[in-house]
Short mmCIF file of C-alpha atoms in Angstrom, two decimals:
data_model
loop_
_atom_site.label_atom_id
_atom_site.label_comp_id
_atom_site.label_asym_id
_atom_site.label_seq_id
_atom_site.Cartn_x
_atom_site.Cartn_y
_atom_site.Cartn_z
CA MET P 325 12.67 16.00 9.32
CA ILE P 326 10.48 19.24 9.62
CA VAL P 327 10.62 22.16 7.13
CA GLU P 328 10.56 25.08 9.62
CA GLN P 329 10.79 27.83 6.68
CA LEU P 330 10.70 28.01 2.98
CA SER P 331 11.37 31.14 0.81
CA LEU P 332 11.52 31.55 -2.65
CA VAL P 333 12.77 34.12 -5.09
CA ASP P 334 11.70 34.41 -8.89
CA PHE P 335 10.43 30.97 -8.50
CA ARG P 336 7.47 30.11 -10.87
CA ASN P 337 5.10 32.64 -10.18
CA TYR P 338 6.53 33.92 -7.01
CA ALA P 339 8.62 37.20 -6.86
CA VAL P 340 9.30 36.66 -3.57
CA ALA P 341 7.63 34.37 -1.25
CA ASP P 342 8.32 33.44 2.28
CA VAL P 343 6.06 30.86 4.58
CA ALA P 344 6.73 29.37 7.86
CA LEU P 345 5.37 25.75 8.21
CA VAL P 346 4.61 23.43 11.51
CA ALA P 347 5.23 19.85 12.31
CA GLY P 348 1.88 17.73 11.71
CA PRO P 349 -0.45 19.22 8.83
CA ASN P 350 0.16 22.28 6.75
CA VAL P 351 -2.53 22.65 4.34
CA PHE P 352 -2.26 25.55 1.55
CA VAL P 353 -5.40 26.16 -0.32
CA GLY P 354 -6.44 28.53 -3.17
CA ARG P 355 -7.91 28.54 -6.63
CA ASN P 356 -6.29 26.79 -9.51
CA GLY P 357 -3.04 28.50 -10.62
CA GLN P 358 -2.27 30.42 -7.55
CA GLY P 359 0.82 29.04 -6.98
CA LYS P 360 0.13 26.01 -4.25
CA THR P 361 1.64 23.23 -6.20
CA ASN P 362 4.77 25.44 -6.72
CA LEU P 363 5.35 25.68 -2.91
CA ALA P 364 4.92 21.74 -2.65
CA GLU P 365 7.27 21.47 -5.81
CA ALA P 366 9.78 23.69 -4.23
CA ILE P 367 10.09 21.75 -1.14
CA ALA P 368 10.33 18.80 -3.15
CA PHE P 369 13.33 19.69 -5.51
CA PHE P 370 15.73 19.58 -2.47
CA ALA P 371 14.87 15.89 -2.41
CA THR P 372 14.86 15.09 -5.95
CA LEU P 373 16.60 17.61 -7.75
CA GLY P 374 14.09 18.14 -10.17
CA SER P 375 10.30 18.74 -10.77
CA HIS P 376 7.35 16.17 -10.39
CA ARG P 377 5.76 18.37 -13.26
CA VAL P 378 8.03 18.80 -16.08
CA SER P 379 11.16 17.24 -17.19
CA ASN P 380 14.12 20.47 -17.42
CA ASP P 381 14.31 23.10 -14.78
CA ALA P 382 13.73 26.15 -16.88
CA PRO P 383 9.93 26.28 -16.57
CA MET P 384 10.75 26.78 -12.50
CA VAL P 385 12.11 29.97 -13.33
CA ARG P 386 10.10 32.93 -13.08
CA ASP P 387 9.49 34.75 -16.48
CA GLY P 388 12.16 37.62 -16.83
CA ALA P 389 14.32 36.00 -14.41
CA ASP P 390 17.95 34.17 -15.07
CA ALA P 391 17.66 32.42 -12.18
CA ALA P 392 15.14 31.20 -9.24
CA ILE P 393 16.33 30.80 -5.21
CA VAL P 394 14.90 28.23 -3.21
CA ARG P 395 15.50 28.19 0.77
CA ALA P 396 14.44 26.10 3.15
CA ARG P 397 15.20 25.63 6.89
CA LEU P 398 15.06 22.28 8.00
CA ARG P 399 14.98 20.37 11.57
CA HIS P 400 16.19 16.93 11.94
CA GLY P 401 15.67 16.50 15.67
CA GLU P 402 17.31 19.03 17.75
CA ARG P 403 19.56 20.11 14.61
CA THR P 404 18.73 22.76 11.90
CA VAL P 405 20.14 22.75 8.74
CA LEU P 406 19.68 25.85 5.95
CA LEU P 407 19.46 24.52 2.38
CA GLU P 408 19.88 26.95 -0.67
CA ALA P 409 19.28 25.95 -4.41
CA GLN P 410 19.95 28.15 -7.42
CA VAL P 411 17.74 27.08 -10.17
CA ASN P 412 19.24 28.33 -13.63
CA ARG P 413 17.53 28.93 -16.93
CA GLN P 414 20.50 28.16 -18.52
CA GLY P 415 23.54 26.37 -17.52
CA THR P 416 24.44 24.41 -14.01
CA ASN P 417 22.54 24.92 -10.94
CA LYS P 418 24.10 25.83 -7.44
CA ALA P 419 23.72 24.75 -4.22
CA ARG P 420 24.35 25.72 -0.59
CA VAL P 421 24.51 24.24 2.61
CA ASN P 422 24.54 26.24 5.80
CA GLY P 423 26.20 29.10 3.63
CA ALA P 424 28.67 26.81 2.18
CA GLN P 425 28.71 25.70 -1.50
CA VAL P 426 27.90 22.32 -2.37
CA LYS P 427 27.31 20.57 -5.27
CA PRO P 428 23.34 20.10 -6.11
CA SER P 429 23.77 16.31 -5.78
CA GLU P 430 24.45 16.73 -1.76
CA LEU P 431 21.24 18.39 -1.26
CA PRO P 432 19.12 15.16 -0.94
CA ARG P 433 21.76 14.26 1.85
CA TYR P 434 19.66 16.58 4.12
CA ALA P 435 16.37 16.53 2.68
CA GLN P 436 13.88 13.46 2.30
CA VAL P 437 10.68 14.19 0.70
CA VAL P 438 7.61 11.86 -1.14
CA LEU P 439 5.38 13.96 -3.43
CA PHE P 440 1.93 12.49 -4.60
CA ALA P 441 0.20 14.32 -7.38
CA PRO P 442 -2.43 13.95 -10.01
CA GLU P 443 0.24 13.31 -12.70
CA ASP P 444 1.23 10.41 -10.66
CA LEU P 445 -1.25 8.41 -12.50
CA GLN P 446 1.24 8.78 -15.53
CA ILE P 447 3.74 6.36 -13.15
CA VAL P 448 1.02 3.23 -13.78
CA ARG P 449 -0.62 4.30 -17.23
CA GLY P 450 2.19 6.30 -19.17
CA ASP P 451 5.03 5.29 -20.84
CA PRO P 452 7.95 3.72 -19.35
CA SER P 453 9.70 6.66 -18.86
CA SER P 454 7.07 8.04 -16.00
CA ARG P 455 8.03 4.66 -14.12
CA ARG P 456 11.57 4.87 -14.54
CA ARG P 457 11.95 8.82 -13.11
CA PHE P 458 9.84 7.62 -10.41
CA ALA P 459 12.49 4.87 -9.69
CA ASP P 460 15.49 7.05 -10.34
CA GLN P 461 13.92 9.86 -8.21
CA LEU P 462 13.37 7.88 -5.31
CA LEU P 463 16.73 6.29 -5.81
CA VAL P 464 18.72 9.34 -5.20
CA GLN P 465 16.79 9.84 -2.15
CA ARG P 466 18.05 6.13 -1.00
CA ALA P 467 21.68 6.47 -1.97
CA PRO P 468 22.10 10.29 -3.00
CA ARG P 469 25.84 9.26 -4.38
CA LEU P 470 23.47 7.59 -7.57
CA ALA P 471 22.67 10.93 -8.57
CA GLY P 472 26.28 11.29 -9.97
CA VAL P 473 25.84 7.78 -11.48
CA LEU P 474 22.75 8.65 -13.47
CA ALA P 475 24.15 11.96 -14.64
CA ASP P 476 27.41 10.08 -15.81
CA TYR P 477 25.10 7.54 -17.48
CA ASP P 478 23.24 9.96 -19.07
CA ARG P 479 26.23 11.93 -20.28
CA VAL P 480 28.24 8.50 -21.86
CA LEU P 481 24.58 7.71 -23.32
CA LYS P 482 24.29 10.77 -25.22
CA GLN P 483 27.91 10.60 -26.61
CA ARG P 484 27.67 6.87 -27.48
CA SER P 485 24.38 7.61 -29.57
CA ALA P 486 26.07 10.60 -31.37
CA LEU P 487 28.83 8.28 -32.37
CA LEU P 488 25.91 5.73 -33.91
CA LYS P 489 24.13 8.76 -35.85
CA SER P 490 27.15 9.74 -37.06
CA ALA P 491 28.45 6.55 -38.15
CA ARG P 492 25.03 5.95 -39.81
CA ALA P 493 25.36 8.97 -41.56
CA ARG P 494 28.81 8.00 -42.98
CA GLY P 495 28.05 4.44 -43.95
CA ILE P 496 30.43 2.75 -41.26
CA ARG P 497 29.81 -0.66 -40.29
CA GLY P 498 30.23 -2.24 -36.64
CA ASP P 499 33.16 -3.89 -36.90
CA SER P 500 35.00 -0.81 -38.38
CA LEU P 501 33.80 1.16 -35.62
CA SER P 502 36.45 0.59 -33.03
CA THR P 503 35.59 3.98 -30.84
CA LEU P 504 32.08 2.22 -29.78
CA ASP P 505 33.96 -0.35 -27.70
CA VAL P 506 35.19 2.79 -25.06
CA TRP P 507 31.66 3.85 -25.11
CA ASP P 508 30.45 0.37 -24.61
CA ASP P 509 32.95 -0.12 -21.47
CA LYS P 510 31.49 3.08 -19.70
CA LEU P 511 28.36 2.35 -20.80
CA VAL P 512 28.27 -1.25 -19.25
CA SER P 513 30.00 -0.05 -16.12
CA LEU P 514 27.61 2.90 -15.13
CA GLY P 515 24.11 0.94 -16.63
CA SER P 516 25.03 -2.09 -14.62
CA GLU P 517 25.30 -0.11 -11.27
CA LEU P 518 22.01 1.14 -12.07
CA ILE P 519 20.28 -1.82 -12.99
CA ARG P 520 21.07 -3.34 -10.05
CA ALA P 521 20.13 -0.72 -7.91
CA ARG P 522 16.67 -0.62 -9.31
CA MET P 523 16.40 -4.55 -9.00
CA SER P 524 17.30 -4.24 -5.48
CA LEU P 525 14.54 -1.43 -4.98
CA ALA P 526 11.99 -3.02 -6.77
CA ALA P 527 12.40 -6.05 -4.23
CA ASP P 528 12.82 -3.67 -1.12
CA LEU P 529 9.36 -2.14 -2.30
CA GLN P 530 7.22 -5.28 -2.80
CA GLY P 531 6.36 -5.56 1.02
CA PRO P 532 5.67 -2.07 1.57
CA LEU P 533 3.53 -1.71 -1.44
CA SER P 534 1.14 -4.49 -0.52
CA ALA P 535 0.64 -3.34 3.15
CA ALA P 536 -0.22 -0.01 1.45
CA TYR P 537 -2.10 -0.79 -1.56
CA ALA P 538 -4.28 -3.04 1.05
CA ALA P 539 -4.75 0.07 3.39
CA ILE P 540 -5.99 1.99 0.73
CA ALA P 541 -8.00 0.01 -1.62
CA GLY P 542 -9.43 -2.07 1.60
CA ALA P 543 -8.73 -5.30 -0.70
CA ASP P 544 -5.73 -7.56 -1.65
CA HIS P 545 -5.22 -7.69 -5.38
CA ARG P 546 -1.66 -8.75 -5.22
CA PRO P 547 -0.17 -5.87 -6.19
CA GLU P 548 3.67 -6.82 -7.81
CA LEU P 549 6.53 -4.90 -9.38
CA GLU P 550 9.53 -6.19 -11.74
CA TRP P 551 11.87 -4.45 -14.09
CA ALA P 552 11.77 -5.89 -17.52
CA LEU P 553 15.38 -5.58 -18.67
CA SER P 554 16.64 -4.75 -22.17
CA ILE P 555 19.86 -6.39 -21.46
CA SER P 556 17.48 -9.68 -21.17
CA GLY P 557 16.10 -9.31 -24.86
CA GLY P 558 13.58 -7.46 -26.60
CA ASP P 559 13.03 -3.69 -25.97
CA PRO P 560 10.81 -3.19 -23.12
CA GLU P 561 10.63 0.60 -24.18
CA GLU P 562 8.31 -0.52 -27.29
CA ASP P 563 6.60 -3.90 -26.18
CA VAL P 564 7.28 -4.83 -22.54
CA THR P 565 6.35 -8.68 -23.20
CA SER P 566 9.52 -9.18 -25.08
CA ALA P 567 12.06 -9.10 -22.10
CA SER P 568 11.90 -10.56 -18.70
CA GLY P 569 12.70 -9.63 -15.59
CA ALA P 570 15.81 -11.24 -14.30
CA PRO P 571 19.27 -11.10 -15.60
CA GLY P 572 19.84 -14.88 -15.28
CA THR P 573 22.64 -16.71 -13.88
CA ARG P 574 25.10 -14.60 -15.91
CA SER P 575 26.42 -11.17 -14.28
CA VAL P 576 24.66 -7.97 -15.27
CA GLU P 577 27.82 -7.11 -16.93
CA GLU P 578 28.01 -10.17 -18.89
CA GLN P 579 24.79 -10.32 -20.09
CA PHE P 580 24.60 -6.28 -21.02
CA ARG P 581 27.85 -6.67 -23.14
CA GLU P 582 26.14 -9.71 -25.07
CA ALA P 583 23.02 -7.67 -25.63
CA LEU P 584 25.03 -4.92 -27.09
CA ALA P 585 26.69 -7.03 -29.40
CA ALA P 586 23.64 -8.46 -30.64
CA LYS P 587 22.11 -5.26 -31.27
CA ARG P 588 25.02 -3.21 -32.70
CA ALA P 589 23.72 -3.44 -36.37
CA SER P 590 20.60 -2.56 -35.14
CA GLU P 591 21.58 0.26 -33.35
CA LEU P 592 23.70 1.56 -36.35
CA GLU P 593 20.68 1.19 -38.72
CA ARG P 594 18.97 3.09 -36.57
CA GLY P 595 21.55 5.86 -34.96
CA LEU P 596 20.17 4.93 -31.42
CA THR P 597 21.72 2.69 -28.00
CA LEU P 598 18.91 0.26 -27.70
CA VAL P 599 20.42 -1.42 -24.96
CA GLY P 600 20.68 -0.33 -21.04
CA PRO P 601 18.12 1.13 -18.23
CA HIS P 602 17.08 3.89 -20.47
CA ARG P 603 15.23 1.32 -22.23
CA ASP P 604 14.05 -0.62 -19.19
CA ASP P 605 10.41 -0.72 -17.53
CA LEU P 606 8.92 -1.39 -14.16
CA VAL P 607 6.12 -3.69 -14.84
CA LEU P 608 3.49 -3.07 -12.24
CA ARG P 609 0.31 -5.84 -11.79
CA VAL P 610 -2.53 -6.39 -9.91
CA ARG P 611 -4.48 -9.76 -10.00
CA GLY P 612 -1.54 -10.83 -12.06
CA LEU P 613 -2.50 -8.49 -14.69
CA PRO P 614 -0.45 -5.49 -15.68
CA VAL P 615 -2.12 -2.35 -14.46
CA LYS P 616 -1.77 -0.26 -17.48
CA GLY P 617 -4.45 -1.53 -20.04
CA TYR P 618 -5.99 -4.07 -17.40
CA ALA P 619 -6.72 -1.93 -14.18
CA SER P 620 -9.56 0.12 -13.31
CA HIS P 621 -9.58 3.79 -12.83
CA GLY P 622 -9.89 3.29 -8.86
CA GLU P 623 -7.15 0.29 -8.91
CA SER P 624 -4.59 2.83 -11.09
CA TRP P 625 -5.43 5.40 -8.45
CA SER P 626 -4.53 2.74 -5.55
CA VAL P 627 -1.26 1.44 -7.33
CA ALA P 628 0.03 5.08 -7.71
CA LEU P 629 -0.86 6.27 -4.41
CA SER P 630 0.45 3.04 -2.65
CA LEU P 631 3.99 3.34 -4.52
CA ARG P 632 4.23 6.47 -2.75
CA LEU P 633 3.52 5.48 0.66
CA ALA P 634 5.72 2.22 0.22
CA SER P 635 8.34 4.83 -0.98
CA ALA P 636 7.40 6.96 2.45
CA GLU P 637 7.69 3.67 4.37
CA LEU P 638 11.10 2.46 2.92
CA LEU P 639 12.56 6.13 3.49
CA ARG P 640 11.28 6.36 7.37
CA ALA P 641 12.72 2.60 7.82
CA GLU P 642 16.34 3.17 6.36
CA SER P 643 17.06 6.88 7.39
CA ARG P 644 18.49 8.92 9.91
CA LEU P 645 16.69 11.89 9.42
CA GLY P 646 13.48 10.82 10.72
CA ASP P 647 10.35 10.62 8.46
CA PRO P 648 10.15 12.09 5.06
CA VAL P 649 7.70 15.19 4.52
CA LEU P 650 4.72 13.52 2.96
CA ILE P 651 3.15 16.14 0.21
CA LEU P 652 -0.39 15.52 -0.82
CA ASP P 653 -0.61 17.96 -3.92
CA ASP P 654 -4.32 18.34 -5.17
CA VAL P 655 -4.97 14.57 -4.16
CA PHE P 656 -8.02 14.59 -2.28
CA ALA P 657 -10.54 16.17 -5.11
CA GLU P 658 -9.58 13.02 -7.32
CA LEU P 659 -10.18 10.21 -4.62
CA ASP P 660 -13.61 9.05 -3.61
CA ALA P 661 -15.03 9.63 0.29
CA ASP P 662 -13.64 6.11 1.24
CA ARG P 663 -10.17 6.78 -0.29
CA ARG P 664 -9.75 10.28 1.46
CA ALA P 665 -10.33 8.81 4.71
CA ARG P 666 -7.96 5.98 4.33
CA LEU P 667 -5.51 8.52 3.13
CA ALA P 668 -5.79 10.72 5.81
CA SER P 669 -5.41 7.72 8.27
CA LEU P 670 -2.11 7.05 6.52
CA ALA P 671 -0.56 10.54 6.27
CA GLY P 672 -1.41 11.98 9.73
CA ASP P 673 1.02 9.50 10.91
CA TYR P 674 3.80 11.18 9.29
CA GLU P 675 5.80 13.78 11.38
CA GLN P 676 5.02 16.74 8.58
CA VAL P 677 2.44 16.60 5.96
CA VAL P 678 2.04 19.18 3.47
CA VAL P 679 -1.37 19.27 1.38
CA THR P 680 -2.68 21.44 -1.43
CA ALA P 681 -6.38 21.72 -2.22
CA ALA P 682 -8.51 24.23 -4.54
CA VAL P 683 -11.56 23.71 -1.89
CA ASP P 684 -10.44 22.97 1.80
CA ALA P 685 -13.77 20.95 2.31
CA ASP P 686 -11.92 18.43 0.05
CA VAL P 687 -9.45 17.97 2.65
CA PRO P 688 -10.45 15.49 5.72
CA SER P 689 -10.99 17.51 8.57
CA ALA P 690 -7.92 15.38 10.53
CA LEU P 691 -5.68 17.05 8.38
CA ARG P 692 -7.13 20.46 8.49
CA ALA P 693 -5.09 21.62 11.68
CA ARG P 694 -3.49 24.80 10.04
CA VAL P 695 -4.72 26.11 6.69
CA VAL P 696 -2.94 28.78 4.67
CA ARG P 697 -4.47 30.86 1.94
CA VAL P 698 -2.57 31.16 -1.63
CA GLU P 699 -3.61 33.79 -4.13
CA ALA P 700 -1.68 34.83 -7.15
CA GLY P 701 1.77 33.91 -5.84
CA ARG P 702 0.97 35.69 -2.35
CA ILE P 703 0.77 34.03 0.74
CA ILE P 704 -2.23 36.31 2.20
CA GLU P 705 -3.89 34.54 5.27
CA GLU P 706 -2.98 32.21 8.09
CA THR P 707 -5.46 30.35 9.76
CA ASP P 708 -5.95 27.49 12.40
CA ALA P 709 -8.87 25.89 11.10
#
């Protein structure tokens, strides 16, 4: 897949922007705060329906505007497609494909992007929500229909949690709250599908993760990933060691229902849903130890980068769209010379690579075939390096 043209209106610091991209490497260079990452964020939005920097859409809309428009012309082999997203400060976003209105959840069917940024260090060092977000964004690219499952699960979770808070305020006991059973059914149905998809993803990522880590780090530290599930006992959100990673011999649905029944008193006491994929954690290990709390800075970077490269390899192997677009957002300044060279060698194998950097000298020469200068929300110069 190739992004041939990107157009922005009222997106971040861009009132209007229009930039052409080519196959192979595209490097956007400019001082911090000029808008380089905003271009990368706009491209990735079509694939993930969100930002890698913020958890809601409002910050992507330029100050003073109600909505931002992002358009991209993509080429899949001999076929081109025009995607458009209207990102609203408030309310539901809108989308078009070749001029026809579609649901925003349809956009990832046409766009696959893997973006690596310094914020990705939080995937391995941050709280469980960072790892869930990484997995769910990849799930949506792998199977776009799961965007609807995730949205429905979030809606049911909010409704169920609101009911628990109301019951706590009124002092209602669990056996007197029959309406909770209705929401339990919906939570189990949607949550079980999500749990199975996440576990399948982890299994399929294991091989590409090991290969990518060895290529980046130049060593085999036995990287592993496994889901710690709240339906298996404990609460991975608060203590990952308290829950095992496998659902056991019973079905996911059976174990989910049993866990909800066991936690109902605690849920009513806290006014909070304590069981489900929103409480699970993706446990990452190297050398048999959890990356969080045990891995060195270099190992943590290698794991984070390897997760993204493994994601790209997985999408490449499964997709009919060709290679995903690989975006390296302000990454090379964070890496030592050896990892820079290794990453450049791996990235150069993709159909299209987008790189952002504050200093073009940070980018290995193999990726500097085309350099675009960015200054204060303006594309001011395009040069061949």
